[in-house]
């Protein structure tokens, strides 16, 4: 079983609502990634952190998402105003280094 | 940024035969190539990886090959079993920086008993 814990497993929101998901990385892993996997199973990188600092993020994340990885608290990813196109599986992954990623079970978001 | 192409998108093989999935990448700086297996409703699980200082790596029935000159790498599953049926993703990244993994489009493998 994955040691990366994501909550909730399922999230249903209406358009325009906020959608927040959380991730507890594997203990001792300083690097955290968020990916979006769409209905075609395509992976889209959203943002990554090393400790509490953002390393990289795409434009969409910067404009529409709020993300953080505070010390001693779960990491979080929040869509500020959900759109139908945001419906997807959101995967959190952690790593000791920036390459080998271990994924959590994901949060499946449905925007109605 | 890096682009990874993965083929085939669908692969059906008879139990006991071999299955091969091929990937190509564009960025010559990429030096780490993992493979993930994802079963329906599950998270992607790392099954094998290879770094650019190797050409071949084997873990039990899984073999990965890397051709840096051609910028291609491949996964070969020997003696396939029904439990190998899943979606498989290749990925590539360059270490030494904070670069993200770029994934291929995925291959749905079905092993027919």
mmCIF file of C-alpha atoms in Angstrom:
data_model
loop_
_atom_site.group_PDB
_atom_site.id
_atom_site.type_symbol
_atom_site.label_atom_id
_atom_site.label_comp_id
_atom_site.label_asym_id
_atom_site.label_seq_id
_atom_site.Cartn_x
_atom_site.Cartn_y
_atom_site.Cartn_z
ATOM 1 C CA UNK A 1 0.000 0.000 0.000
ATOM 2 C CA UNK A 2 1.110 3.511 -0.759
ATOM 3 C CA UNK A 3 2.687 5.476 2.055
ATOM 4 C CA UNK A 4 1.508 8.695 0.452
ATOM 5 C CA UNK A 5 -1.879 9.498 1.932
ATOM 6 C CA UNK A 6 -4.385 11.536 -0.032
ATOM 7 C CA UNK A 7 -7.752 12.771 1.167
ATOM 8 C CA UNK A 8 -10.521 12.745 0.261
ATOM 9 C CA UNK A 9 -10.665 9.858 -2.203
ATOM 10 C CA UNK A 10 -13.681 11.386 -3.901
ATOM 11 C CA UNK A 11 -14.786 15.012 -4.143
ATOM 12 C CA UNK A 12 -17.908 16.370 -5.814
ATOM 13 C CA UNK A 13 -18.276 20.101 -6.394
ATOM 14 C CA UNK A 14 -20.455 22.453 -8.350
ATOM 15 C CA UNK A 15 -19.027 24.838 -10.902
ATOM 16 C CA UNK A 16 -17.566 27.890 -9.230
ATOM 17 C CA UNK A 17 -17.035 26.150 -5.910
ATOM 18 C CA UNK A 18 -13.697 25.686 -4.232
ATOM 19 C CA UNK A 19 -12.239 22.191 -4.236
ATOM 20 C CA UNK A 20 -9.533 21.303 -1.740
ATOM 21 C CA UNK A 21 -7.532 18.131 -1.513
ATOM 22 C CA UNK A 22 -4.763 17.104 0.837
ATOM 23 C CA UNK A 23 -1.665 14.967 0.747
ATOM 24 C CA UNK A 24 0.614 13.600 3.423
ATOM 25 C CA UNK A 25 3.894 12.630 1.769
ATOM 26 C CA UNK A 26 5.862 9.579 2.764
ATOM 27 C CA UNK A 27 7.799 10.294 5.950
ATOM 28 C CA UNK A 28 11.166 11.834 5.239
ATOM 29 C CA UNK A 29 10.363 12.736 1.634
ATOM 30 C CA UNK A 30 11.055 16.435 1.087
ATOM 31 C CA UNK A 31 9.829 16.570 -2.504
ATOM 32 C CA UNK A 32 6.113 16.616 -3.356
ATOM 33 C CA UNK A 33 4.510 16.675 -6.783
ATOM 34 C CA UNK A 34 0.904 17.142 -7.885
ATOM 35 C CA UNK A 35 -0.279 15.720 -11.185
ATOM 36 C CA UNK A 36 -3.674 15.783 -12.840
ATOM 37 C CA UNK A 37 -4.700 12.586 -14.674
ATOM 38 C CA UNK A 38 -7.611 13.223 -17.038
ATOM 39 C CA UNK A 39 -10.241 10.838 -18.353
ATOM 40 C CA UNK A 40 -7.876 9.896 -21.186
ATOM 41 C CA UNK A 41 -5.322 8.867 -18.555
ATOM 42 C CA UNK A 42 -2.966 11.672 -19.586
ATOM 43 C CA UNK A 43 -0.742 13.105 -16.869
ATOM 44 C CA UNK A 44 -0.421 16.848 -16.487
ATOM 45 C CA UNK A 45 2.174 18.230 -14.090
ATOM 46 C CA UNK A 46 0.696 20.907 -11.851
ATOM 47 C CA UNK A 47 3.239 21.909 -9.220
ATOM 48 C CA UNK A 48 6.082 20.581 -7.121
ATOM 49 C CA UNK A 49 7.612 21.494 -3.791
ATOM 50 C CA UNK A 50 10.834 20.881 -1.981
ATOM 51 C CA UNK A 51 10.154 21.189 1.705
ATOM 52 C CA UNK A 52 7.852 24.194 1.848
ATOM 53 C CA UNK A 53 9.069 25.921 -1.292
ATOM 54 C CA UNK A 54 7.487 25.803 -4.730
ATOM 55 C CA UNK A 55 9.981 24.539 -7.300
ATOM 56 C CA UNK A 56 7.895 24.699 -10.475
ATOM 57 C CA UNK A 57 4.278 25.226 -11.432
ATOM 58 C CA UNK A 58 2.362 25.601 -14.650
ATOM 59 C CA UNK A 59 0.417 28.735 -15.565
ATOM 60 C CA UNK A 60 -2.949 27.121 -14.813
ATOM 61 C CA UNK A 61 -1.849 26.278 -11.302
ATOM 62 C CA UNK A 62 -0.518 29.735 -10.656
ATOM 63 C CA UNK A 63 -3.693 31.421 -11.890
ATOM 64 C CA UNK A 64 -6.439 29.140 -10.614
ATOM 65 C CA UNK A 65 -5.025 26.940 -7.867
ATOM 66 C CA UNK A 66 -3.745 27.549 -4.398
ATOM 67 C CA UNK A 67 -1.152 25.075 -3.163
ATOM 68 C CA UNK A 68 1.080 24.764 -0.160
ATOM 69 C CA UNK A 69 3.194 22.289 1.777
ATOM 70 C CA UNK A 70 3.525 23.713 5.289
ATOM 71 C CA UNK A 71 5.880 22.084 7.744
ATOM 72 C CA UNK A 72 4.179 19.613 10.099
ATOM 73 C CA UNK A 73 0.893 19.797 8.178
ATOM 74 C CA UNK A 74 -0.480 18.051 5.099
ATOM 75 C CA UNK A 75 0.219 19.528 1.689
ATOM 76 C CA UNK A 76 -2.862 20.898 -0.014
ATOM 77 C CA UNK A 77 -4.078 21.766 -3.476
ATOM 78 C CA UNK A 78 -7.181 23.902 -3.864
ATOM 79 C CA UNK A 79 -8.987 24.942 -6.996
ATOM 80 C CA UNK A 80 -10.362 28.408 -6.318
ATOM 81 C CA UNK A 81 -13.306 28.199 -8.743
ATOM 82 C CA UNK A 82 -13.995 24.733 -10.120
ATOM 83 C CA UNK A 83 -14.772 24.238 -13.786
ATOM 84 C CA UNK A 84 -16.159 21.162 -15.537
ATOM 85 C CA UNK A 85 -12.789 20.626 -17.200
ATOM 86 C CA UNK A 86 -11.185 20.215 -13.772
ATOM 87 C CA UNK A 87 -12.899 16.848 -13.331
ATOM 88 C CA UNK A 88 -9.994 14.421 -13.078
ATOM 89 C CA UNK A 89 -7.881 12.296 -10.752
ATOM 90 C CA UNK A 90 -5.456 14.433 -8.781
ATOM 91 C CA UNK A 91 -2.356 12.512 -7.833
ATOM 92 C CA UNK A 92 0.130 13.505 -5.197
ATOM 93 C CA UNK A 93 3.569 11.926 -5.233
ATOM 94 C CA UNK A 94 6.545 12.241 -2.936
ATOM 95 C CA UNK A 95 10.216 11.547 -3.337
ATOM 96 C CA UNK A 96 13.532 11.625 -1.561
ATOM 97 C CA UNK A 97 14.925 13.184 -4.727
ATOM 98 C CA UNK A 98 13.323 14.868 -7.723
ATOM 99 C CA UNK A 99 13.186 11.710 -9.841
ATOM 100 C CA UNK A 100 11.754 8.587 -8.181
ATOM 101 C CA UNK A 101 8.139 9.368 -7.413
ATOM 102 C CA UNK A 102 5.780 7.346 -5.235
ATOM 103 C CA UNK A 103 2.142 8.125 -5.821
ATOM 104 C CA UNK A 104 -0.791 8.283 -3.468
ATOM 105 C CA UNK A 105 -4.193 6.806 -4.312
ATOM 106 C CA UNK A 106 -5.420 10.122 -5.629
ATOM 107 C CA UNK A 107 -8.455 12.337 -5.192
ATOM 108 C CA UNK A 108 -11.068 11.915 -7.883
ATOM 109 C CA UNK A 109 -12.779 15.259 -8.447
ATOM 110 C CA UNK A 110 -16.105 15.530 -10.219
ATOM 111 C CA UNK A 111 -17.309 19.018 -11.073
ATOM 112 C CA UNK A 112 -21.015 19.023 -11.868
ATOM 113 C CA UNK B 1 10.190 20.834 -22.235
ATOM 114 C CA UNK B 2 10.508 17.090 -22.566
ATOM 115 C CA UNK B 3 8.085 15.127 -24.760
ATOM 116 C CA UNK B 4 7.593 11.381 -24.396
ATOM 117 C CA UNK B 5 5.858 9.241 -26.994
ATOM 118 C CA UNK B 6 4.611 5.783 -26.030
ATOM 119 C CA UNK B 7 3.427 2.974 -28.271
ATOM 120 C CA UNK B 8 1.350 0.956 -28.644
ATOM 121 C CA UNK B 9 -1.674 2.413 -26.913
ATOM 122 C CA UNK B 10 -3.329 -1.004 -26.737
ATOM 123 C CA UNK B 11 -1.561 -4.356 -26.495
ATOM 124 C CA UNK B 12 -3.146 -7.786 -26.282
ATOM 125 C CA UNK B 13 -0.981 -10.843 -25.754
ATOM 126 C CA UNK B 14 -1.500 -14.473 -24.955
ATOM 127 C CA UNK B 15 -0.632 -15.655 -21.467
ATOM 128 C CA UNK B 16 2.952 -16.880 -21.351
ATOM 129 C CA UNK B 17 4.139 -14.761 -24.275
ATOM 130 C CA UNK B 18 6.158 -11.538 -24.105
ATOM 131 C CA UNK B 19 4.835 -7.986 -24.220
ATOM 132 C CA UNK B 20 6.869 -4.995 -25.363
ATOM 133 C CA UNK B 21 6.158 -1.309 -24.935
ATOM 134 C CA UNK B 22 8.267 1.357 -26.571
ATOM 135 C CA UNK B 23 8.918 4.954 -25.656
ATOM 136 C CA UNK B 24 10.909 7.752 -27.201
ATOM 137 C CA UNK B 25 11.985 11.078 -25.752
ATOM 138 C CA UNK B 26 13.322 14.338 -27.097
ATOM 139 C CA UNK B 27 15.521 15.909 -24.441
ATOM 140 C CA UNK B 28 19.046 14.503 -24.572
ATOM 141 C CA UNK B 29 19.527 15.731 -21.004
ATOM 142 C CA UNK B 30 16.984 13.194 -19.721
ATOM 143 C CA UNK B 31 18.772 10.586 -17.649
ATOM 144 C CA UNK B 32 16.132 8.812 -15.582
ATOM 145 C CA UNK B 33 13.409 6.589 -17.048
ATOM 146 C CA UNK B 34 10.846 4.934 -14.762
ATOM 147 C CA UNK B 35 7.959 2.663 -15.639
ATOM 148 C CA UNK B 36 4.668 2.695 -13.764
ATOM 149 C CA UNK B 37 1.857 0.148 -13.668
ATOM 150 C CA UNK B 38 -1.636 1.444 -12.955
ATOM 151 C CA UNK B 39 -4.577 -0.868 -12.360
ATOM 152 C CA UNK B 40 -8.149 0.429 -12.630
ATOM 153 C CA UNK B 41 -9.013 2.686 -9.715
ATOM 154 C CA UNK B 42 -5.510 2.431 -8.302
ATOM 155 C CA UNK B 43 -2.504 4.730 -8.084
ATOM 156 C CA UNK B 44 0.441 4.361 -10.472
ATOM 157 C CA UNK B 45 3.043 2.039 -8.950
ATOM 158 C CA UNK B 46 6.721 2.161 -9.834
ATOM 159 C CA UNK B 47 7.715 -1.241 -11.211
ATOM 160 C CA UNK B 48 11.178 -0.669 -12.654
ATOM 161 C CA UNK B 49 13.441 2.192 -13.658
ATOM 162 C CA UNK B 50 16.705 2.742 -15.481
ATOM 163 C CA UNK B 51 19.277 5.513 -15.429
ATOM 164 C CA UNK B 52 21.348 6.714 -18.333
ATOM 165 C CA UNK B 53 24.508 4.969 -17.114
ATOM 166 C CA UNK B 54 22.867 1.623 -17.936
ATOM 167 C CA UNK B 55 21.628 0.030 -21.149
ATOM 168 C CA UNK B 56 19.713 -2.861 -19.640
ATOM 169 C CA UNK B 57 18.086 -3.677 -16.336
ATOM 170 C CA UNK B 58 16.082 -6.719 -15.293
ATOM 171 C CA UNK B 59 13.878 -7.368 -12.288
ATOM 172 C CA UNK B 60 12.353 -10.827 -12.473
ATOM 173 C CA UNK B 61 10.162 -10.879 -15.583
ATOM 174 C CA UNK B 62 10.628 -7.172 -16.337
ATOM 175 C CA UNK B 63 13.382 -5.997 -18.658
ATOM 176 C CA UNK B 64 14.045 -2.377 -19.590
ATOM 177 C CA UNK B 65 16.354 -1.340 -22.396
ATOM 178 C CA UNK B 66 17.739 2.131 -22.998
ATOM 179 C CA UNK B 67 19.249 3.406 -26.259
ATOM 180 C CA UNK B 68 20.527 6.894 -25.499
ATOM 181 C CA UNK B 69 21.696 7.574 -29.041
ATOM 182 C CA UNK B 70 18.265 6.852 -30.468
ATOM 183 C CA UNK B 71 16.537 8.390 -27.428
ATOM 184 C CA UNK B 72 14.421 5.302 -26.977
ATOM 185 C CA UNK B 73 13.649 3.019 -24.108
ATOM 186 C CA UNK B 74 11.437 -0.001 -23.788
ATOM 187 C CA UNK B 75 9.779 -2.331 -21.335
ATOM 188 C CA UNK B 76 9.588 -6.051 -21.972
ATOM 189 C CA UNK B 77 7.462 -8.319 -19.864
ATOM 190 C CA UNK B 78 8.431 -11.940 -20.342
ATOM 191 C CA UNK B 79 6.103 -14.847 -19.567
ATOM 192 C CA UNK B 80 3.077 -12.591 -19.128
ATOM 193 C CA UNK B 81 0.365 -13.538 -16.655
ATOM 194 C CA UNK B 82 -3.238 -12.303 -16.337
ATOM 195 C CA UNK B 83 -2.117 -10.247 -13.326
ATOM 196 C CA UNK B 84 0.084 -8.214 -15.660
ATOM 197 C CA UNK B 85 -3.047 -6.775 -17.292
ATOM 198 C CA UNK B 86 -3.052 -3.065 -16.498
ATOM 199 C CA UNK B 87 -2.121 0.305 -17.888
ATOM 200 C CA UNK B 88 1.609 0.977 -18.179
ATOM 201 C CA UNK B 89 3.263 4.377 -18.378
ATOM 202 C CA UNK B 90 6.808 5.286 -19.253
ATOM 203 C CA UNK B 91 8.309 8.565 -18.109
ATOM 204 C CA UNK B 92 11.483 10.572 -18.453
ATOM 205 C CA UNK B 93 13.231 13.320 -16.573
ATOM 206 C CA UNK B 94 16.632 14.834 -16.057
ATOM 207 C CA UNK B 95 17.993 14.672 -12.540
ATOM 208 C CA UNK B 96 20.334 17.178 -11.101
ATOM 209 C CA UNK B 97 17.707 19.845 -11.295
ATOM 210 C CA UNK B 98 14.152 20.088 -10.124
ATOM 211 C CA UNK B 99 12.639 18.881 -13.335
ATOM 212 C CA UNK B 100 9.351 17.067 -13.406
ATOM 213 C CA UNK B 101 8.689 13.602 -14.799
ATOM 214 C CA UNK B 102 7.119 13.713 -18.240
ATOM 215 C CA UNK B 103 4.838 10.743 -18.873
ATOM 216 C CA UNK B 104 3.988 8.837 -22.008
ATOM 217 C CA UNK B 105 0.404 8.402 -23.111
ATOM 218 C CA UNK B 106 0.049 4.946 -21.599
ATOM 219 C CA UNK B 107 -0.410 1.408 -22.894
ATOM 220 C CA UNK B 108 -3.350 -0.776 -21.962
ATOM 221 C CA UNK B 109 -2.016 -4.312 -21.710
ATOM 222 C CA UNK B 110 -4.440 -7.213 -21.748
ATOM 223 C CA UNK B 111 -3.091 -10.705 -21.127
ATOM 224 C CA UNK B 112 -5.459 -13.304 -22.505
ATOM 225 C CA UNK B 113 -5.582 -16.560 -20.540
#
